[in-house]
Short mmCIF file of C-alpha atoms in Angstrom, two decimals:
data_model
loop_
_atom_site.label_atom_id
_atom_site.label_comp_id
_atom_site.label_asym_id
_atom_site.label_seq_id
_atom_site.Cartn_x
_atom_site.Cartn_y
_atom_site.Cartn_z
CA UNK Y 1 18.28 62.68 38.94
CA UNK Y 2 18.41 63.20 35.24
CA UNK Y 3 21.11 60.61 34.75
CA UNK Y 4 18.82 58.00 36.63
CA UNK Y 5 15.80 59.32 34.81
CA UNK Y 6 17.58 58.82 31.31
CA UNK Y 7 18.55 55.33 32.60
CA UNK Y 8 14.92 54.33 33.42
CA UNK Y 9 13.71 55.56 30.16
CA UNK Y 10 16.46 53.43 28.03
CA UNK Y 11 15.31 50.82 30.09
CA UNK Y 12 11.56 51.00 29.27
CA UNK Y 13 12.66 51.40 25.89
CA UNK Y 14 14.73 48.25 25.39
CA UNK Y 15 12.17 46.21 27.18
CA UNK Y 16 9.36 47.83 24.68
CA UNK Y 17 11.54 46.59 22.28
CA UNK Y 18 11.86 43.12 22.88
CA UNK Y 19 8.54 42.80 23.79
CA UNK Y 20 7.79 43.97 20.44
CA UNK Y 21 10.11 41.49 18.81
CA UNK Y 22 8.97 38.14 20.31
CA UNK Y 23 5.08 39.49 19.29
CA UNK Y 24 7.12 39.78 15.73
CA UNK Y 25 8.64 36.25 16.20
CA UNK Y 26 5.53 34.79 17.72
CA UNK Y 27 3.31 36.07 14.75
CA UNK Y 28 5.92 34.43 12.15
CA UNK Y 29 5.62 31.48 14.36
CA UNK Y 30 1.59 31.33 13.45
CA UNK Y 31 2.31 31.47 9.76
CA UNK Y 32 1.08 28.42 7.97
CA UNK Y 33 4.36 28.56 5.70
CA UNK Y 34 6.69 27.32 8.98
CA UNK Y 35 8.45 24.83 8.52
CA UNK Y 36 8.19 21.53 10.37
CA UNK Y 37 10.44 22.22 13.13
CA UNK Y 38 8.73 25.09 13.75
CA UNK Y 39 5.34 24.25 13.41
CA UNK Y 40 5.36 20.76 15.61
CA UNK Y 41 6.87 22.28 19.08
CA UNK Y 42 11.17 22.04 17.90
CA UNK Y 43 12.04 23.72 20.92
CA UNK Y 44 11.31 20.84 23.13
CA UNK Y 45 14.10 18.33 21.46
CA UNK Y 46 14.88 14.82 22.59
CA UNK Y 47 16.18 11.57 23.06
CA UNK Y 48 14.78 9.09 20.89
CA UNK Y 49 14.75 5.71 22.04
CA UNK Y 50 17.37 4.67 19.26
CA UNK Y 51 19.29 7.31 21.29
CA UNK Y 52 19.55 9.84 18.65
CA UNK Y 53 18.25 13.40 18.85
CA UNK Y 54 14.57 14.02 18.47
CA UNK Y 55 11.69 16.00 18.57
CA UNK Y 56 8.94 16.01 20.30
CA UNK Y 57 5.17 15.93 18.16
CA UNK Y 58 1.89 14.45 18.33
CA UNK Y 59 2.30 10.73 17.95
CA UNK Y 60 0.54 10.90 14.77
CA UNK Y 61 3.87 12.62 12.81
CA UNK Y 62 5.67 9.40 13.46
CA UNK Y 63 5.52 6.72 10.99
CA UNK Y 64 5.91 3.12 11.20
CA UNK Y 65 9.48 2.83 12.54
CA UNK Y 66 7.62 3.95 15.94
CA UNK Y 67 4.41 1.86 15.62
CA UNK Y 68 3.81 -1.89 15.56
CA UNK Y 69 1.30 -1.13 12.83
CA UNK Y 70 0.18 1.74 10.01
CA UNK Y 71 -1.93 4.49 11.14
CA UNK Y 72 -0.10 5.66 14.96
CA UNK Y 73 -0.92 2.78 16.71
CA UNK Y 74 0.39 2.85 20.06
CA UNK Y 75 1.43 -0.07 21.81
CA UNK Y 76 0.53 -0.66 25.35
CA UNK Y 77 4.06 -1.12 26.94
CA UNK Y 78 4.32 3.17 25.79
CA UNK Y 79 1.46 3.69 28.62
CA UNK Y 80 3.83 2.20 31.35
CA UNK Y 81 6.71 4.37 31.15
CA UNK Y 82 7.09 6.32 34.20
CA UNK Y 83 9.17 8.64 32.83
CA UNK Y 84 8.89 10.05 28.74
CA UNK Y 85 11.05 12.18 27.13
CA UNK Y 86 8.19 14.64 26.33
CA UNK Y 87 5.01 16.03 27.96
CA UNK Y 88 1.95 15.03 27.15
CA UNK Y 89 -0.06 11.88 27.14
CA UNK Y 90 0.21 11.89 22.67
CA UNK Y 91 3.54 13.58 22.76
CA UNK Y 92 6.15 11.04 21.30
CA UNK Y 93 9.82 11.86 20.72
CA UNK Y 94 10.74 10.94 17.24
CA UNK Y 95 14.03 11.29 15.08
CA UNK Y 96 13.75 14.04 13.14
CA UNK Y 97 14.80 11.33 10.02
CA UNK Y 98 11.02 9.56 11.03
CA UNK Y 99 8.83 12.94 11.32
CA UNK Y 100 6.62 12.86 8.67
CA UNK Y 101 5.27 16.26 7.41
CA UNK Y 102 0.98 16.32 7.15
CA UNK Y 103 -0.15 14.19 3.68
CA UNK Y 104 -0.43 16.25 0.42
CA UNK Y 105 -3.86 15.88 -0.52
CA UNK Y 106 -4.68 15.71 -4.44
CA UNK Y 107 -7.50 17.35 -5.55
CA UNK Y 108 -7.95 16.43 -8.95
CA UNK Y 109 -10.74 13.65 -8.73
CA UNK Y 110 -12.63 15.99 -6.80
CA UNK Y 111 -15.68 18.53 -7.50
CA UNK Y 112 -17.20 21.06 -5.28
CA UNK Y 113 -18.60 19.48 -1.88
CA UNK Y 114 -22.53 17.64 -1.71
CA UNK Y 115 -24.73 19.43 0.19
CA UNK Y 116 -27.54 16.70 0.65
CA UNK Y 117 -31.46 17.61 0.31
CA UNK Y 118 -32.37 14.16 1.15
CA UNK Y 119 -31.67 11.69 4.02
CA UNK Y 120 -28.98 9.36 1.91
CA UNK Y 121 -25.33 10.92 2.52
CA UNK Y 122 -23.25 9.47 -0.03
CA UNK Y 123 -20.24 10.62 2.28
CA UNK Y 124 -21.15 9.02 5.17
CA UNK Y 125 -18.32 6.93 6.29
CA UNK Y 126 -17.98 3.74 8.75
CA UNK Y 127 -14.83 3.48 10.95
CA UNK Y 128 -14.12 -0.22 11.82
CA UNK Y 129 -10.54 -1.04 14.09
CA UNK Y 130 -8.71 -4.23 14.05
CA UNK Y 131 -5.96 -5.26 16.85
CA UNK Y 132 -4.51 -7.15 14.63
CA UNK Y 133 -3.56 -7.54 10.61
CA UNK Y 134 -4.90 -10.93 10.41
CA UNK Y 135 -8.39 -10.03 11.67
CA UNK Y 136 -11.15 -8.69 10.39
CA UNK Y 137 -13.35 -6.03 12.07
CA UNK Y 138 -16.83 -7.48 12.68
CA UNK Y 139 -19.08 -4.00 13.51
CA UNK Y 140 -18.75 -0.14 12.93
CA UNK Y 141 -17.46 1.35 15.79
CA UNK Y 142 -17.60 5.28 14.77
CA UNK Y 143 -18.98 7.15 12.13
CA UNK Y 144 -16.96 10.32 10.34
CA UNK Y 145 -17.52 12.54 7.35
CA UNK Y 146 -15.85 12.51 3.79
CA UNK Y 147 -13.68 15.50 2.93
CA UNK Y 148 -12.60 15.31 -0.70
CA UNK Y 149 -12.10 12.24 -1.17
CA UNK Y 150 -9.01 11.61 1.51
CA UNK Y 151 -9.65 12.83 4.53
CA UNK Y 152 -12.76 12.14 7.29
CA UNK Y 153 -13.61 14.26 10.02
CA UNK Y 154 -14.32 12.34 13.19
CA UNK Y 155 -14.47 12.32 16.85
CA UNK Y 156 -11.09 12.57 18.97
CA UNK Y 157 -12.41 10.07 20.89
CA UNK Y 158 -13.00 7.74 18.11
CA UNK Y 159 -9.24 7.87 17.35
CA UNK Y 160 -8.35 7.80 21.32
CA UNK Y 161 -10.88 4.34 21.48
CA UNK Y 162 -8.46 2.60 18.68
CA UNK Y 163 -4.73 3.84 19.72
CA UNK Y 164 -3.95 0.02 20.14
CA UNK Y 165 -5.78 -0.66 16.54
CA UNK Y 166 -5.46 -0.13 12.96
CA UNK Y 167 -8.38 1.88 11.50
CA UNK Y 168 -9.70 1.19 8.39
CA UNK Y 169 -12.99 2.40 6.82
CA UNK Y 170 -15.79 2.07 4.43
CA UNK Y 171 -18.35 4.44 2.48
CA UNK Y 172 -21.74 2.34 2.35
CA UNK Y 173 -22.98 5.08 -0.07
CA UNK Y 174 -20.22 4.65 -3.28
CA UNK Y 175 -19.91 2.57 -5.92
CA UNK Y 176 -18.02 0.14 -3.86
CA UNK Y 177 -19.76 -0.42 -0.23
CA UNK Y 178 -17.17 -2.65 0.99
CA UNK Y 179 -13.96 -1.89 0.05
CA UNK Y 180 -11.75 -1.55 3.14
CA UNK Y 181 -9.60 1.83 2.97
CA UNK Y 182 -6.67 1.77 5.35
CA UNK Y 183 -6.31 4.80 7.54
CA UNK Y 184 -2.77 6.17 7.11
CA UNK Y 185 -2.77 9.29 9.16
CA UNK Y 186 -4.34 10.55 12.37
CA UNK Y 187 -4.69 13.79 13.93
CA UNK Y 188 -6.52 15.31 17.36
CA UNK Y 189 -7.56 18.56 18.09
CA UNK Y 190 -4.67 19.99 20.07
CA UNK Y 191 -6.84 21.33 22.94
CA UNK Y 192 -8.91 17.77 22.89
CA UNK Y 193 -10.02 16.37 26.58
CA UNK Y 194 -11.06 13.08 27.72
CA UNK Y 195 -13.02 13.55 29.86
CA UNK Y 196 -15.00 16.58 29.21
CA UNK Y 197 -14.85 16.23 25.86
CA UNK Y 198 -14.49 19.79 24.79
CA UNK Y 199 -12.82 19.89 21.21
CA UNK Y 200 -13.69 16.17 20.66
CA UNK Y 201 -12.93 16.25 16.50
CA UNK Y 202 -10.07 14.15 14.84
CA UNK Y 203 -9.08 14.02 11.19
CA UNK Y 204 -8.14 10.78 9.50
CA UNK Y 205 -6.23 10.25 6.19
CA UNK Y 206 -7.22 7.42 3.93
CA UNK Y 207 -4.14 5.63 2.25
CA UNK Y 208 -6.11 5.76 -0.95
CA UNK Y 209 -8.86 8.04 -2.58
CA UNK Y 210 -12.55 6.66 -2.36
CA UNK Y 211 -13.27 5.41 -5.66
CA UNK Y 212 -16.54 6.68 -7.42
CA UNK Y 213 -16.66 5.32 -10.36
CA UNK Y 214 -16.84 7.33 -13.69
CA UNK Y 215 -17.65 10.35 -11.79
CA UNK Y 216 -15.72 12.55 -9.30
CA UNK Y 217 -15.98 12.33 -5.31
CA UNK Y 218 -18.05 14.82 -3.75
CA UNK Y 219 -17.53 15.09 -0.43
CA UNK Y 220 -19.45 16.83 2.62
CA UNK Y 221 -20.21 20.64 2.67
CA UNK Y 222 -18.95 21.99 6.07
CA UNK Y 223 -20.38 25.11 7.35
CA UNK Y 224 -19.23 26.89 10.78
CA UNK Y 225 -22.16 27.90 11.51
CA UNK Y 226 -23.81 27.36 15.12
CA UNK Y 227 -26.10 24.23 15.31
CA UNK Y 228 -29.81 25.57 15.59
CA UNK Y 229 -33.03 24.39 14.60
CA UNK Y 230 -34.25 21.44 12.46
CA UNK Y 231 -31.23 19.63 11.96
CA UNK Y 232 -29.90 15.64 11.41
CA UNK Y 233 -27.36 13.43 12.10
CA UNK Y 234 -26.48 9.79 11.74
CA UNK Y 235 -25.69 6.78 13.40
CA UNK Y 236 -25.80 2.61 12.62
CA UNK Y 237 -28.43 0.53 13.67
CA UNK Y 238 -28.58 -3.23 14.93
CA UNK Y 239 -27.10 -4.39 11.30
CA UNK Y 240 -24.49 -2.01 10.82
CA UNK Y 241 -26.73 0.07 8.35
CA UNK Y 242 -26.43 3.60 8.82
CA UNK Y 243 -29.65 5.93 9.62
CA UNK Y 244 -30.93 9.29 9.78
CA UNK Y 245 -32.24 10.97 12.56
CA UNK Y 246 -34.14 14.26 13.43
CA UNK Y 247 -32.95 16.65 15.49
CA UNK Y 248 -34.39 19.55 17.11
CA UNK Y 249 -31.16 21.83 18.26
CA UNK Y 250 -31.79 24.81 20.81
CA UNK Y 251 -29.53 26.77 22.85
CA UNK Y 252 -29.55 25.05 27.00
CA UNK Y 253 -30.93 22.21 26.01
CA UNK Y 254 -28.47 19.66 27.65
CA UNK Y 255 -30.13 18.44 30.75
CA UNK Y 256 -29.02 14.93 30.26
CA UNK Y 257 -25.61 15.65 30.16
CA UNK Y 258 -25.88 18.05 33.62
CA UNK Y 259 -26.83 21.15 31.78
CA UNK Y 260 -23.61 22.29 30.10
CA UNK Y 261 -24.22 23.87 27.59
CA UNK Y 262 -21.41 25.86 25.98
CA UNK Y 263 -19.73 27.96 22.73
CA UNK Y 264 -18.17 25.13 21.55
CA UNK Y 265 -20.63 22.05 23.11
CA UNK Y 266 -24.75 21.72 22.70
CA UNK Y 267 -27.53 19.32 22.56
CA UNK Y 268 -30.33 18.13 19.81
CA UNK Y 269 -32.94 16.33 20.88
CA UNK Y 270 -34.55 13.92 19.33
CA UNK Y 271 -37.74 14.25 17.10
CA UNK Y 272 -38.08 10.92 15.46
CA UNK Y 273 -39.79 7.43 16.08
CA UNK Y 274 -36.23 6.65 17.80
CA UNK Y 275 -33.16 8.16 18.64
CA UNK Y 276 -30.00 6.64 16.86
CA UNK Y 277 -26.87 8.22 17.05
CA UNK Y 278 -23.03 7.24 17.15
CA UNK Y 279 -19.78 9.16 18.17
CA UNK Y 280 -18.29 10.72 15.33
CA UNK Y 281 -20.86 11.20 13.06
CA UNK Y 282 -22.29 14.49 11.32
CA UNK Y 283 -24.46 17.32 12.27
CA UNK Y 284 -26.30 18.56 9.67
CA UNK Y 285 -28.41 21.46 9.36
CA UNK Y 286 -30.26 23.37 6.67
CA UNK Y 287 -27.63 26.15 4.76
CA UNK Y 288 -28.94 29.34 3.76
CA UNK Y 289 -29.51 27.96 0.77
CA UNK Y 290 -31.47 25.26 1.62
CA UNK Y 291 -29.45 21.86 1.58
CA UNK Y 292 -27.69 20.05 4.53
CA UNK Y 293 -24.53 21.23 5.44
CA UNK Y 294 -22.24 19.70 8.46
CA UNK Y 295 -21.79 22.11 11.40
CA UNK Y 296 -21.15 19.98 14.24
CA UNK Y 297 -20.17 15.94 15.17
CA UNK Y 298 -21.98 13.57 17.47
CA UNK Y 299 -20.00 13.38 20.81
CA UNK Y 300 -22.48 10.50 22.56
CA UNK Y 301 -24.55 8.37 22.02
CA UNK Y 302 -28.66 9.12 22.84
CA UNK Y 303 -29.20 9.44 26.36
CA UNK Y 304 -32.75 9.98 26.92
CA UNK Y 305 -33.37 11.52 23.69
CA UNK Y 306 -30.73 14.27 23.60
CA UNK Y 307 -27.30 14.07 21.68
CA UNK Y 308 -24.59 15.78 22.76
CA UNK Y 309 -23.17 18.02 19.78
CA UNK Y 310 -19.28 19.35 19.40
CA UNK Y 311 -19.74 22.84 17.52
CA UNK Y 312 -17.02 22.99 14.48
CA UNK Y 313 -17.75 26.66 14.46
CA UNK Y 314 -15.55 26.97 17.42
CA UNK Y 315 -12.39 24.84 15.69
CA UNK Y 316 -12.97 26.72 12.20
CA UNK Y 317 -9.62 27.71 12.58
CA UNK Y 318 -7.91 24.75 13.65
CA UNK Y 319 -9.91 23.08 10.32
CA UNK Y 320 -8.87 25.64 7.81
CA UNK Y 321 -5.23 25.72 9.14
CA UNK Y 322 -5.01 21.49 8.64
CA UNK Y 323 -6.78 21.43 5.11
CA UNK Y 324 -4.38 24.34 4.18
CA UNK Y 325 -1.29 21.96 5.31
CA UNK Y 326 -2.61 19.09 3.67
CA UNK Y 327 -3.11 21.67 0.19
CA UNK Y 328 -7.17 21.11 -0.03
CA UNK Y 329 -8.98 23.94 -1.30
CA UNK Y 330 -11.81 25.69 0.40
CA UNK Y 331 -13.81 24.86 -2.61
CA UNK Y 332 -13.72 20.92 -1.42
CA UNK Y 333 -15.07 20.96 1.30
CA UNK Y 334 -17.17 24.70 1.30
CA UNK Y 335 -20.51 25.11 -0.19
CA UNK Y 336 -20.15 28.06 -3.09
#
């Protein structure tokens, strides 16, 4: 009995033990300092199509070699394989040689972020998508939100809408309204879904910083706080001109959209002369001290009045873990 007590006891032990020791590898395996094979999934390796070893990432870590144009375009004939080397409908297998790690982002023609006290948002941005580098994109299709001077925050389903395109995009309010900035990087929220929408953000990574002039970019203010109260967002009217609209944001008050209302999803409903809204664009709600800072993005369009709203309070982390990879202070793109 005390030989087979012993035995049970070492047994516990060693089990306690390596228990202990994946929590210890799984908590090095959350450090931001990983390296790329550890941070984008390396245990699932793979056959690339070019028949050499791969891994398996989001298809936004490939570059060109695995598009037919910039930005993680996918083309069609991708959607018709039966069987893919990885899981996952954005998934792609990609030579290590072609995995590109997340852009560094410089920082030196930027100040602290603009918290607006006005309707105009100088960081507003327009999203147009081409199918093809000899067109030209005739209407706004999304809206997103300057960070820095690099990087917009958008809808998921904005990118998802223009997998077959190449995204370029505009900022009506600097010094140069038209100039076209070519999207070179894409990324969705890892838990993003379709068709409920819950964690419906993207980021997008201009190939270029947004020129303003003699003076440096200012960017939006995010704030993860919940949306509540008198707030704003934005949206383009009938001649592609973006506009403000008022918001009134309280807790259940997504009838139109069957009454879901959760952590991470809500409603604002309108309290304007009329309700204009597009995917992609910025919630903005008065900070504590007093200006407009960006706590959510528009998920839908208006439906009767009401907006749904995707809370960035409940991807805080997810945003503070892809600004940190790209090098972007909290100073950018938080209000001091």
């Amino acid at each position: 009995m005390e030989l087979l007590r012993i035995i049970v006891v070492s047994t516990i032990f060693l089990a306690a033990t390596a228990y202990r020791l994946i929590r210890e590898v799984d908590d090095d395996n959350n450090d931001d300092n990983l390296s790329l094979d550890q941070r984008f999934v390396a245990e699932n390796t793979c056959i690339a199509k070019n028949g050499e070893d791969g891994l398996c990432v989001h298809e936004s870590f490939c570059n060109e070699e695995h598009t037919i144009m910039p930005g993680g375009v996918i083309h069609k004939s991708e959607f018709r394989e039966l069987a893919k080397p990885c899981p996952g409908q954005f998934i792609w297998c990609c030579t290590k040689a072609l995995v590109i790690e997340p852009p560094i982002i410089s920082n030196k023609n930027t100040e602290s972020c603009l918290a607006p006290q006005s309707d105009v948002i100088p960081w507003a941005v327009s999203l147009y998508k081409i199918a093809d580098v000899k067109q030209t994109a005739q209407s706004v299709f999304c809206l997103g939100s300057l960070i820095g001077t690099r990087i917009i925050l958008t809808a998921a389903t904005c990118l998802k809408s223009a997998q077959q395109h190449m995204l370029y995009a505009r900022i009506p309010g600097s010094p140069e309204p038209a100039r076209n900035y070519t999207v070179r990087h894409r990324k969705f929220h890892p838990e993003y879904n379709s068709g409920s929408h819950v964690f419906d953000f993207g980021l997008l990574v201009l190939e270029e910083e947004v020129k303003w002039g003699s003076k440096k970019g200012q960017g939006a203010c995010l704030d993860f706080q919940k949306p509540a109260g008198d707030c704003m967002t934005l949206g383009f009217d009938s001649n592609d001109e973006i506009t403000s609209t008022l918001l009134k944001v309280t807790s259940g008050s997504c009838s139109n959209f069957g009454g879901k209302t959760t952590s991470e999803i809500t409603c604002g409903t309108n309290a304007d002369d009329q309700c204009i809204a597009t995917p992609g664009g910025p919630v903005l709600c008065e900070s504590k001290k007093g200006n407009a800072v960006v706590v959510g993005v528009i998920r839908s369009e208006c439906n009767k009045d009401q907006i749904q709203i995707g809370n960035i309070a409940e991807s805080s982390k997810w945003l503070l873990n892809e600004m940190k990879a790209m090098k972007v202070p909290k100073d950018v793109f938080i209000q001091k």
